[in-house]
XYZ file of C-alpha atoms in Angstrom:
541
model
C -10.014 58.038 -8.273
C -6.779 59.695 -8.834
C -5.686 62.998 -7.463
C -5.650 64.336 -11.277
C -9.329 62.944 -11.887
C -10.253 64.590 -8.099
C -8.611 67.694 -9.543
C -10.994 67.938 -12.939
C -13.987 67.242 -10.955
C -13.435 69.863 -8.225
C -13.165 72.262 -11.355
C -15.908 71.034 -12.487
C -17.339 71.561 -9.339
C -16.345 75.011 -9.312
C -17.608 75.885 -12.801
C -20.961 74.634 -11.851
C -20.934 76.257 -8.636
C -20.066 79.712 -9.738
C -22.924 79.007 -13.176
C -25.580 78.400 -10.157
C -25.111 81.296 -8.350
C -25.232 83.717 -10.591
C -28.769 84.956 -9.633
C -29.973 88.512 -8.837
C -26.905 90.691 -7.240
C -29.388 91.300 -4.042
C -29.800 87.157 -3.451
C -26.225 86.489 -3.836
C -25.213 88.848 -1.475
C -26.880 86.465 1.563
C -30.787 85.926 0.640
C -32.263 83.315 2.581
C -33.105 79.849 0.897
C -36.750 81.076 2.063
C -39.216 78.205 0.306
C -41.183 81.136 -0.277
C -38.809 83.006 -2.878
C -37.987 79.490 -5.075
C -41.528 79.494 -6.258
C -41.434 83.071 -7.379
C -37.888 82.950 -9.013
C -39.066 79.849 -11.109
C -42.452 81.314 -12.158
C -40.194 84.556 -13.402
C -38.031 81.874 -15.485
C -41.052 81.337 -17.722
C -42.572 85.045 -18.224
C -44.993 82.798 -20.590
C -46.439 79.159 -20.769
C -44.718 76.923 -23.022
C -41.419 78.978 -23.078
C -38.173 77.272 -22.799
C -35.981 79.066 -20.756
C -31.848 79.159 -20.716
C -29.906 77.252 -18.011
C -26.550 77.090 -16.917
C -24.724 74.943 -16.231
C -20.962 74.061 -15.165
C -20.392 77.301 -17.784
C -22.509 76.082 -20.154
C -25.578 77.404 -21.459
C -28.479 75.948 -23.285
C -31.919 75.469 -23.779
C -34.258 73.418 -21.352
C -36.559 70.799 -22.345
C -39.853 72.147 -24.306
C -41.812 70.210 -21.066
C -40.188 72.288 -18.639
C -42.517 74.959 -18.521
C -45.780 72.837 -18.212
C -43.828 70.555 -15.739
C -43.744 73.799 -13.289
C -47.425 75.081 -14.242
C -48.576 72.114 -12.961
C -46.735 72.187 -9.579
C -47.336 76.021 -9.097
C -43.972 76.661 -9.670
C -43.050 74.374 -6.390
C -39.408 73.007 -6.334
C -39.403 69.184 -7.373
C -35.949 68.277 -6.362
C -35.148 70.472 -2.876
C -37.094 71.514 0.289
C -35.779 74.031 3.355
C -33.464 71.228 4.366
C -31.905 70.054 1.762
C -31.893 67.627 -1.644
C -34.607 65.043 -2.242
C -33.157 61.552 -1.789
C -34.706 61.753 -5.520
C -31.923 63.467 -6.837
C -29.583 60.579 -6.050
C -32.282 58.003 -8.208
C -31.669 60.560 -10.847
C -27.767 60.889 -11.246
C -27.968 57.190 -10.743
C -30.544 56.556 -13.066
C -28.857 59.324 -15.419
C -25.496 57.010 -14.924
C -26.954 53.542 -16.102
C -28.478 55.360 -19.748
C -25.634 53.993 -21.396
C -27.055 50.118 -21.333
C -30.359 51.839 -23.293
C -27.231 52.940 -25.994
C -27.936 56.563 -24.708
C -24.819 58.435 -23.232
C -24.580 60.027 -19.662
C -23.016 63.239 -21.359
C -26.005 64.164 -22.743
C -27.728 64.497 -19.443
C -25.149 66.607 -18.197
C -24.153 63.811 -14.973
C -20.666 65.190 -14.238
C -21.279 68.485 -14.128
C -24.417 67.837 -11.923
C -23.185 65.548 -9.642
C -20.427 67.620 -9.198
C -23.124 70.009 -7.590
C -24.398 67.591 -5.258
C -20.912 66.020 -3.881
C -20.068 69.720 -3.553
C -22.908 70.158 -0.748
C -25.375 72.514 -1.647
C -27.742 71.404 1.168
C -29.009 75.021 1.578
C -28.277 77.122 -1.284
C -29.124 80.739 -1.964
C -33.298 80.675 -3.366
C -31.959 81.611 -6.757
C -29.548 79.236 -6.931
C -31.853 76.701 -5.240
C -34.416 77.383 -7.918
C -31.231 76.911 -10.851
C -30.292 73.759 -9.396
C -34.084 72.635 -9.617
C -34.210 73.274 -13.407
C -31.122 71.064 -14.472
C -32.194 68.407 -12.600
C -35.664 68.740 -13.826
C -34.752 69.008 -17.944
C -32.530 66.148 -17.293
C -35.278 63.702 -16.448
C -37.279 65.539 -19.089
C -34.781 65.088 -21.468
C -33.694 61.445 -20.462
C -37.282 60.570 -20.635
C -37.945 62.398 -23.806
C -34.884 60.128 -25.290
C -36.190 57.075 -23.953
C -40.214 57.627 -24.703
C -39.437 58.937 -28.554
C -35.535 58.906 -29.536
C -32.475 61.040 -28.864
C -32.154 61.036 -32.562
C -35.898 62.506 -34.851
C -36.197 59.980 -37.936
C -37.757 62.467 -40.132
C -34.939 64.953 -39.776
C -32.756 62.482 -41.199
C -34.913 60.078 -43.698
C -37.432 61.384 -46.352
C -39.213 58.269 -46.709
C -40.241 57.744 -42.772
C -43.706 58.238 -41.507
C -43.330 56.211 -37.911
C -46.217 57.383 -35.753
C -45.009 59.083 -32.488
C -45.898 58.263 -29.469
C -48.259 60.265 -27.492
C -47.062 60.957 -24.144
C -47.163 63.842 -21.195
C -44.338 63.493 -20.060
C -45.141 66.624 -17.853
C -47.488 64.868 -16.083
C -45.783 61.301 -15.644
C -43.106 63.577 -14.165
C -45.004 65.506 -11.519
C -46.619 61.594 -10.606
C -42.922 60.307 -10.313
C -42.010 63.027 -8.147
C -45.571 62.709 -6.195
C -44.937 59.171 -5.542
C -40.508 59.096 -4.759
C -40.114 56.579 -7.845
C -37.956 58.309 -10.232
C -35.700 55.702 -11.462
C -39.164 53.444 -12.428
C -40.648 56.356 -14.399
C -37.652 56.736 -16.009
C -37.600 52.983 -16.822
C -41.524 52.734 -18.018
C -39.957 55.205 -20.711
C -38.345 52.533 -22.783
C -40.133 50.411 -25.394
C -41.496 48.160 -23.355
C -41.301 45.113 -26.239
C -39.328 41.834 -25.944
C -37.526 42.384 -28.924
C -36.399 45.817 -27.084
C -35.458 43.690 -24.008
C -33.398 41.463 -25.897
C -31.300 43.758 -27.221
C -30.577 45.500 -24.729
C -29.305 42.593 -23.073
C -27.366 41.731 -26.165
C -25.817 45.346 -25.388
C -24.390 44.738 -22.472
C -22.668 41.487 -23.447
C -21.317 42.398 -26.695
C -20.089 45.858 -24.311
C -17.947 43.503 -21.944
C -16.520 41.940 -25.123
C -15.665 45.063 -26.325
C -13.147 45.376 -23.415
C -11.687 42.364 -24.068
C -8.373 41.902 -26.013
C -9.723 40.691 -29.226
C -8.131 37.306 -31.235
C -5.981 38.057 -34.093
C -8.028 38.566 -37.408
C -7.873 35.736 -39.895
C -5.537 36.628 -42.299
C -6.469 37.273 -45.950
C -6.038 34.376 -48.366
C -8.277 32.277 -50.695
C -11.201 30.655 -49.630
C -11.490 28.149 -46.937
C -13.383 25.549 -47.165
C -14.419 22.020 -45.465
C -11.199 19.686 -46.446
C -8.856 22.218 -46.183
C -5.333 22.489 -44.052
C -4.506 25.735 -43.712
C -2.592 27.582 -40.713
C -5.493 30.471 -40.933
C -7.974 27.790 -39.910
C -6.560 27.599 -35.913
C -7.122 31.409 -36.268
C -10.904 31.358 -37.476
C -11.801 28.672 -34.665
C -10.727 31.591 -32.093
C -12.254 34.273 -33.747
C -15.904 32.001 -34.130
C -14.959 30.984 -30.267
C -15.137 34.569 -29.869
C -18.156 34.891 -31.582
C -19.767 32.383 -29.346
C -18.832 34.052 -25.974
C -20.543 37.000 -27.165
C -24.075 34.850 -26.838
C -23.629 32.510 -24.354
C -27.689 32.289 -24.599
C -27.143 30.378 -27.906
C -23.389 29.555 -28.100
C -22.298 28.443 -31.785
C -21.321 24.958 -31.858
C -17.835 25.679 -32.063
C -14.536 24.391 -29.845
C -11.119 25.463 -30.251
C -9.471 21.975 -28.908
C -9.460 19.400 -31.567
C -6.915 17.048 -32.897
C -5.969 19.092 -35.612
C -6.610 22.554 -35.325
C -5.469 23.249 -39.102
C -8.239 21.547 -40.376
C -11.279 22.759 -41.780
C -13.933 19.720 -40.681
C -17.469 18.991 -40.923
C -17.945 21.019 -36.999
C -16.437 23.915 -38.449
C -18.297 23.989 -41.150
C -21.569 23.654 -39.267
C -20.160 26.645 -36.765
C -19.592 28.896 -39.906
C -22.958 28.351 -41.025
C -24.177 29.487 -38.088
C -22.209 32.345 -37.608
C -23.169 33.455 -41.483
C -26.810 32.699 -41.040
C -26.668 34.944 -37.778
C -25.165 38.070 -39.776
C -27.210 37.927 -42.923
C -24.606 36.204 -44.887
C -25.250 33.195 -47.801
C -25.090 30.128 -44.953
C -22.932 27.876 -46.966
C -20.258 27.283 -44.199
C -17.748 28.600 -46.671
C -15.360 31.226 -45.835
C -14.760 34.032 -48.640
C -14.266 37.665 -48.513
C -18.056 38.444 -47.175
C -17.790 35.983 -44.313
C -13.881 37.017 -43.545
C -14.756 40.768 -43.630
C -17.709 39.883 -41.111
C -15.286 37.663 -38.933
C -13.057 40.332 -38.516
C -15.701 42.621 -37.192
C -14.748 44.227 -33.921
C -17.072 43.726 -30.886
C -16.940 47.548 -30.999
C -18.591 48.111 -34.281
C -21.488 45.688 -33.436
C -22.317 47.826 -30.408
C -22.921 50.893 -32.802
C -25.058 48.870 -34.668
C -27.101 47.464 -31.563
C -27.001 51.349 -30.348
C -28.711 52.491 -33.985
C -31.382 49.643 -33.108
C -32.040 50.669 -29.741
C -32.482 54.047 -31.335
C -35.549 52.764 -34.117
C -37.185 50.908 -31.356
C -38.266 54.101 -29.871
C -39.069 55.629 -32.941
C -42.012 52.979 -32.517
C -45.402 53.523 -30.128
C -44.910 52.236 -26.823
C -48.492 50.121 -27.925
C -48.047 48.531 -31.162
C -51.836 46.558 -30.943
C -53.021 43.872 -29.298
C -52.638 42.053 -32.829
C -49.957 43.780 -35.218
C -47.809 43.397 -38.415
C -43.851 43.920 -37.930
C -41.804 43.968 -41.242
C -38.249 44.361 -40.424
C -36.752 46.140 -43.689
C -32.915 45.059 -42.781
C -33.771 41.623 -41.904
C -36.132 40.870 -45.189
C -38.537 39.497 -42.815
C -42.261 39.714 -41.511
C -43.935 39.177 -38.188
C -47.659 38.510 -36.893
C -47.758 38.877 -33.618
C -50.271 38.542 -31.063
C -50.798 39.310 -27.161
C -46.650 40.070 -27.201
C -45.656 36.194 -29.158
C -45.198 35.504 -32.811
C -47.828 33.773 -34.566
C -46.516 33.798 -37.516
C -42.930 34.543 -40.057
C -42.343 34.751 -43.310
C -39.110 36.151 -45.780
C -39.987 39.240 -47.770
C -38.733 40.895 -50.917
C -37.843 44.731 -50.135
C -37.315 47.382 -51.856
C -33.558 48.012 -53.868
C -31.326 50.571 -52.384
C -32.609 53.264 -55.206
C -36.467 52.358 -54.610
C -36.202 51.872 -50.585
C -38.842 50.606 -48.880
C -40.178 53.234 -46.610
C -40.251 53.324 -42.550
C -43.726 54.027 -41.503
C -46.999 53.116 -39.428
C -50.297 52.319 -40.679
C -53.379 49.930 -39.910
C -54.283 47.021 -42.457
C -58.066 47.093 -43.540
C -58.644 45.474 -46.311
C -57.438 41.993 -48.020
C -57.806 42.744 -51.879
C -58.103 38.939 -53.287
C -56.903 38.603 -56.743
C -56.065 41.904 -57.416
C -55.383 44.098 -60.640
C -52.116 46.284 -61.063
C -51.934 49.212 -61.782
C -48.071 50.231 -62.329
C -46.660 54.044 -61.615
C -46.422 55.910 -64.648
C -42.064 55.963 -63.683
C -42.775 52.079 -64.309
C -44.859 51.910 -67.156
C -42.432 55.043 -69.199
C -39.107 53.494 -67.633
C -39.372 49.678 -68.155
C -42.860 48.465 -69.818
C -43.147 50.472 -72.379
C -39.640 49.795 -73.639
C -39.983 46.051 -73.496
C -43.493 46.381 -75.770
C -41.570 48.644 -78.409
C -38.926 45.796 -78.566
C -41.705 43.160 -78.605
C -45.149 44.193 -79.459
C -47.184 40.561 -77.761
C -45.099 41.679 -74.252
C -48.111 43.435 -73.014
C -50.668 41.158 -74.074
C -48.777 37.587 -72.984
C -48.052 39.618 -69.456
C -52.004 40.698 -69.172
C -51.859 44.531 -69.266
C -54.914 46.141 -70.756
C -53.771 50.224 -71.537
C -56.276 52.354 -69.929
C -54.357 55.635 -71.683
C -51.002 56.289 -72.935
C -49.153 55.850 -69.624
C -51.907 54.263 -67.985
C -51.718 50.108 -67.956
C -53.865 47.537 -66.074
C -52.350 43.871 -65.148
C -55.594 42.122 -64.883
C -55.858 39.168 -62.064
C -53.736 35.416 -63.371
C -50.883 34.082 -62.856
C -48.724 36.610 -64.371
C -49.874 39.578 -62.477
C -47.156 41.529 -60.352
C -49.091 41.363 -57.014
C -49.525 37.271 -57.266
C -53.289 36.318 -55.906
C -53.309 38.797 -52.799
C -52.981 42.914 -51.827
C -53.179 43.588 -48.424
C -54.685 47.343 -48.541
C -53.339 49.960 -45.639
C -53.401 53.738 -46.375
C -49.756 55.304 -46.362
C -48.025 57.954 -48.131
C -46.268 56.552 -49.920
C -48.323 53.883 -51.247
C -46.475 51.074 -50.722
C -48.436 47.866 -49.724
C -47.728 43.933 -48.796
C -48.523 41.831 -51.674
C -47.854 38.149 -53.119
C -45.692 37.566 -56.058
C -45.193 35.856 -59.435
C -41.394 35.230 -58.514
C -41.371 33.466 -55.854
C -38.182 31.664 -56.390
C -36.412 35.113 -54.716
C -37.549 34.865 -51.215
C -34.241 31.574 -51.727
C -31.722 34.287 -51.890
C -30.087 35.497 -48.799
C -30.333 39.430 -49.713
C -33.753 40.381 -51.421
C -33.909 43.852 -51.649
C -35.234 43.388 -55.342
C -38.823 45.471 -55.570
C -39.712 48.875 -56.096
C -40.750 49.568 -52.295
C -43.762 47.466 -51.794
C -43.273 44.215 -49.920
C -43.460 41.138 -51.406
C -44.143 38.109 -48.973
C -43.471 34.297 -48.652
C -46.896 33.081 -46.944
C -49.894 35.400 -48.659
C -52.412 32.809 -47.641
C -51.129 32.404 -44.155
C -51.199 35.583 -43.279
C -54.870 36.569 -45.045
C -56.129 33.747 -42.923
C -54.040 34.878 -39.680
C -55.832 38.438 -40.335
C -59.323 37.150 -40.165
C -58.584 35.130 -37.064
C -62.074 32.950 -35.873
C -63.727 34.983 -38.619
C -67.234 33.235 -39.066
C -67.603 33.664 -42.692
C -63.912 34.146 -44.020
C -62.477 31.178 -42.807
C -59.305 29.233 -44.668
C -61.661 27.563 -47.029
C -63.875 29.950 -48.241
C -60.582 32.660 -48.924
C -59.222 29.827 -50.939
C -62.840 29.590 -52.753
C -62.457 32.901 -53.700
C -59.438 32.492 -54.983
C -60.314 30.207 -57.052
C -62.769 32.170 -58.702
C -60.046 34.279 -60.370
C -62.712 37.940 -59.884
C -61.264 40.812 -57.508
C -62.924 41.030 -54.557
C -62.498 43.571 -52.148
C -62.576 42.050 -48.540
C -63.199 44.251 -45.213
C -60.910 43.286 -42.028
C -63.764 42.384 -39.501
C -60.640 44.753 -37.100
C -57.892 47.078 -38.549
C -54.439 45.357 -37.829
C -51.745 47.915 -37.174
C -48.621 47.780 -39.622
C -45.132 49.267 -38.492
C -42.474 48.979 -41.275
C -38.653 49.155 -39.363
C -35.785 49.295 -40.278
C -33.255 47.014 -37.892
C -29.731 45.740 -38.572
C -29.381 44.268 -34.898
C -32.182 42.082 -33.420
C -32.368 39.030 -31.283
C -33.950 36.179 -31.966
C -36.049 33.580 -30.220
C -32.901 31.127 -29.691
C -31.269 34.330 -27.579
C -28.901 35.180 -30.216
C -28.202 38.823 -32.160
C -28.735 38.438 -35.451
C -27.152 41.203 -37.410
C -28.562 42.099 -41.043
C -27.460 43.803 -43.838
C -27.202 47.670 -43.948
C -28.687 47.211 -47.232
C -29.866 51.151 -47.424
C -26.435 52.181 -45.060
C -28.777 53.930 -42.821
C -26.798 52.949 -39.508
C -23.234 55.177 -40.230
C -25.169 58.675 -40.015
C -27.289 57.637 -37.332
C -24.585 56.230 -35.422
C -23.013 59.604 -36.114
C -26.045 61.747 -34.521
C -26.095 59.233 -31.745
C -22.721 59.319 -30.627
C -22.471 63.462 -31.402
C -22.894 65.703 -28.465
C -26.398 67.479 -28.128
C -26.350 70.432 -29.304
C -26.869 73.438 -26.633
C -29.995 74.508 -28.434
C-alpha cells in the first residue's frame, strides 16, 4: 500500500474513531469498558422493540438493519462481537467475509468494510462501554444487512416492476444470527444465505471468470463492414478469430471450437463458421454462423458489460425462495425457455412463446393444480374490443370458422378444436395476473430465435410431455389414458394428485449444463435500471 493510500485510511481511521466515541460526555471522559454498562447502553439504543436505531459511522449516519433490534432482544442486549478483552476472532470472519461479497455481484461499500476495518487495524481492544457498545452495532447491521442482501436481494423487485409477484423468502435472520454467533461460524451463515441452486452456483462461477477477463486488455473490435460470411477473404476475419478466441477463454468449461492459427487467417472457413454458431447460439442470437450487425454488435461486447448482466442475474436469483419444491416448474422469461426439475436435475426442457415487450409476461410464484385438457378460451375483453371484433366486422364467417360462440357483446368463447388459442392443454395455477402455461395452434414460432409474441401467458413446445411429467407414476393418469382424453375432444378438468410450484424469472445470464453462460435477450430491457440500483450506493436510510 502506498503512503497516500496509508494516508486515506488513517483518516478514515480517524473519522470512524472520533464517530465511535461520541457517547455520553461522562463515559468519554474515562468510563470503564465495564461488561456490565455495554448491555445497558445497547438496551437504551432501542427505547422500543422493533425500532431501528441511528449509527455512526466513519461520519456517517444512517439507519440500522430492521433485525437489529430483535437480534439484541434475543441476546439480552449482550455484546455479539467484543468481551472485557477484546474483539471476537468473529469480527475478522466478518470483514473478510464482508470483503469476498463482490463474487455474489454485491459490493463491499455497501457493508461499510473500509470504514470498519479501519476501526479494528486502529486497535480498539478495550474501548470506552459506549463506544464498545457503537462498535457492536455496525458490525452487527453489517451481517444483518449482508445477509439480508444475500437471503432476499440488495435490490426489492416490486419497487421497481409492476408486474412481479415472486414469493419472498421466509427467514429470521435474527435468529440464524444469534446461532452463528453461538456457534463461531460467521462466514458459513453468511454463505447458507445465498440461493443455494446450481444454476446460482454456476453463475457465480461464471462471475469470477468473465471478472478476470475484464482486467484483461481486450482484442481490437471487428471493424464495421458488410457481412461476413463462410467463403469470404476479408482482413476483418483475422480480427473476429481473436475476438471469438476471446470469447472462448472466458469459458474454458466449454471452450468454442475456435483457433486463431490457421493457414490463412483471412478466411472465413467451415471452423469459423461452426465457432460463430456457437458463439450466436450462446447469446440468443439467429445461429446461422453468419456475421451481420446483431452478431458484430454482440462480438464487440466488453467483458465488462457481461458482468453487469451476470450481476442483474445474481440479483433475480435471490428474489427466488431458498426452497423452490422438491418437484418445480422454472420458466426463464429472457431465455424463452421452460424447466421441470426434480430432486435439484432437469427432467425435462422445452422453448416457450412469451409475452411482447407491451404485454410482458409477468415475474411471479405460484403452485400448478390443475391440467385443464382441451380447454375453452375465453379472451379479455382488451382482446375481444381491440383485435376480434375488428376482424369479424371486416369478415362476418371470422368468428364462426375460428370457433368463438359470443356469450354477450364483449364476451366470446373459443370452444375446444384445432383452432382454439390454448391448443389441446391449460395448465391451471392461481396468479394475479392470470397468466397461465398453455399449448398452441402456432406452433411453427417456437423455430424463431426471439419469441416474445403472446399476450403474457406462456405458450410451450412439449404440452403432452410436461402433463405427463406432472402426474409422475400417477396410477390412473398415465401417458395413455391423457392422450384418451384427448382424443375425446370434451373439457375435462383434471386435479394434480400434488401441487407443483411455478416460479416465472426473468434471466439474461445463465449457465448451462455444458458449463457455458448463455446470455439472452433483454427483450423487456429490465437489466439497465437494475444494474443502476445495484451498482448505486445504499442509501443512508
Amino acid at each position: 500500500m502506498g503512503s497516500w493510500a496509508k494516508r486515506v485510511l488513517l483518516a478514515g481511521c480517524a473519522l470512524a474513531l472520533g464517530a465511535l466515541s461520541m457517547v455520553q460526555s461522562s463515559e468519554a471522559q474515562g468510563a470503564s469498558a465495564d461488561s456490565d454498562r455495554v448491555p445497558i447502553i445497547l438496551r437504551a439504543r432501542f427505547p422500543a422493540s422493533g425500532v431501528r436505531p441511528r449509527l455512526t459511522l466513519a461520519g456517517q449516519t444512517f439507519r440500522g438493519s430492521p433485525d437489529l433490534a430483535c437480534f439484541y432482544e434475543r441476546r439480552g442486549f449482550a455484546p455479539a462481537w467484543s468481551t472485557d478483552s477484546g474483539l471476537r476472532p468473529a469480527v475478522e470472519e466478518l470483514l473478510a467475509a464482508l470483503a469476498a461479497s463482490g463474487a455474489d455481484g454485491l459490493f463491499p461499500e455497501d457493508y461499510r468494510l473500509a470504514a470498519l476495518q479501519g476501526v479494528v487495524d486502529a486497535g480498539w481492544s478495550q474501548p470506552v462501554a459506549g463506544a464498545r457498545a457503537e462498535l457492536d452495532l455496525v458490525l452487527s447491521d453489517a451481517f444483518l444487512s449482508f445477509a439480508a442482501d444475500l437471503r432476499h436481494g440488495k435490490v426489492n423487485p416490486q419497487a421497481i416492476y409492476s408486474d412481479c409477484a415472486l414469493a419472498p423468502d421466509v427467514a429470521d435472520l435474527a435468529a440464524e444470527f444469534e446461532a452463528a454467533v453461538g456457534a463461531n461460524r460467521i462466514r458459513e451463515a453468511l454463505a447458507e444465505q445465498a440461493p443455494p441452486q446450481l444454476g446460482y452456483r454456476r453463475l457465480r462461477e461464471a462471475l469470477r471468470r468473465y471478472r478476470e477477463l475484464a482486467l484483461r486488455a481486450a482484442p481490437e473490435p471487428v471493424p464495421p463492414g458488410p457481412t461476413l460470411r463462410l467463403g469470404d477473404q476479408d482482413e476483418r476475419v483475422g480480427v473476429l478469430r481473436e475476438r471469438l478466441a476471446e470469447a472462448a477463454r472466458a469459458d474454458a468449461a466449454a471452450p468454442l471450437p475456435i483457433s486463431t492459427s490457421t493457414t490463412v487467417p483471412d478466411s472465413f472457413d467451415e471452423p469459423l463458421t461452426e465457432a460463430v454458431r456457437r458463439f450466436q447460439e450462446r447469446h440468443g442470437l439467429e445461429d446461422d454462423g453468419v456475421v451481420g450487425k446483431a452478431t458484430l454488435a454482440e462480438l464487440n461486447q466488453r467483458a465488462e458489460e457481461h458482468v453487469r448482466q451476470i450481476e442483474a442475474s445474481l440479483e433475480r436469483w435471490r428474489w427466488l425462495p431458498h426452497d423452490l419444491g422438491a418437484r418445480y416448474v422454472l420458466v426463464n422469461i429472457a431465455a424463452f425457455r421452460l424447466e421441470a426439475v426434480e430432486e435439484g436435475r432437469t427432467a425435462l426442457e422445452m422453448r416457450v412463446i412469451v409475452g411482447k415487450p407491451f404485454t410482458k409476461t409477468p415475474m411471479f410464484s405460484s403452485a400448478m393444480n390443475a391440467v385443464l385438457l382441451n380447454p375453452s378460451w375465453y379472451p379479455p375483453k382488451k382482446i375481444v374490443v381491440e383485435e376480434i371484433l375488428p376482424k369479424a366486422a371486416k369478415d362476418p364467417e371470422y368468428l364462426r370458422r375460428e370457433g368463438f360462440e359470443v356469450l354477450s357483446a364483449t364476451r366470446l368463447r373459443q370452444k375446444p378444436g384445432p383452432k382454439n388459442a390454448l391448443g389441446r392443454i391449460k395448465f391451471v395455477f392461481p396468479n394475479p395476473f392470470d397468466v397461465y402455461l398453455h399449448d398452441t395452434s402456432a406452433p411453427a414460432l417456437f423455430g424463431r430465435t426471439g419469441r416474445a409474441f403472446s399476450h403474457g401467458c406462456i405458450r410451450i413446445e412439449k404440452p403432452f410431455d410436461l402433463a405427463v411429467w406432472l402426474f409422475g407414476g400417477d396410477s390412473v393418469w398415465t401417458p395413455e389414458a391423457i392422450r384418451a382424453a384427448l382424443d375425446t375432444g370434451r373439457e375435462r378438468l383434471v386435479p394434480l394428485p400434488l401441487a407443483v410450484p411455478v416460479h416465472v424469472a426473468y434471466w439474461t445470464a445463465w449457465v448451462g449444463d455444458d458449463g457455458a453462460l448463455r446470455l439472452g435477450r433483454d427483450v423487456y430491457r429490465r437489466d439497465a435500471e437494475l444494474i443502476r440500483l445495484l451498482r448505486g450506493k445504499r442509501s443512508g436510510g
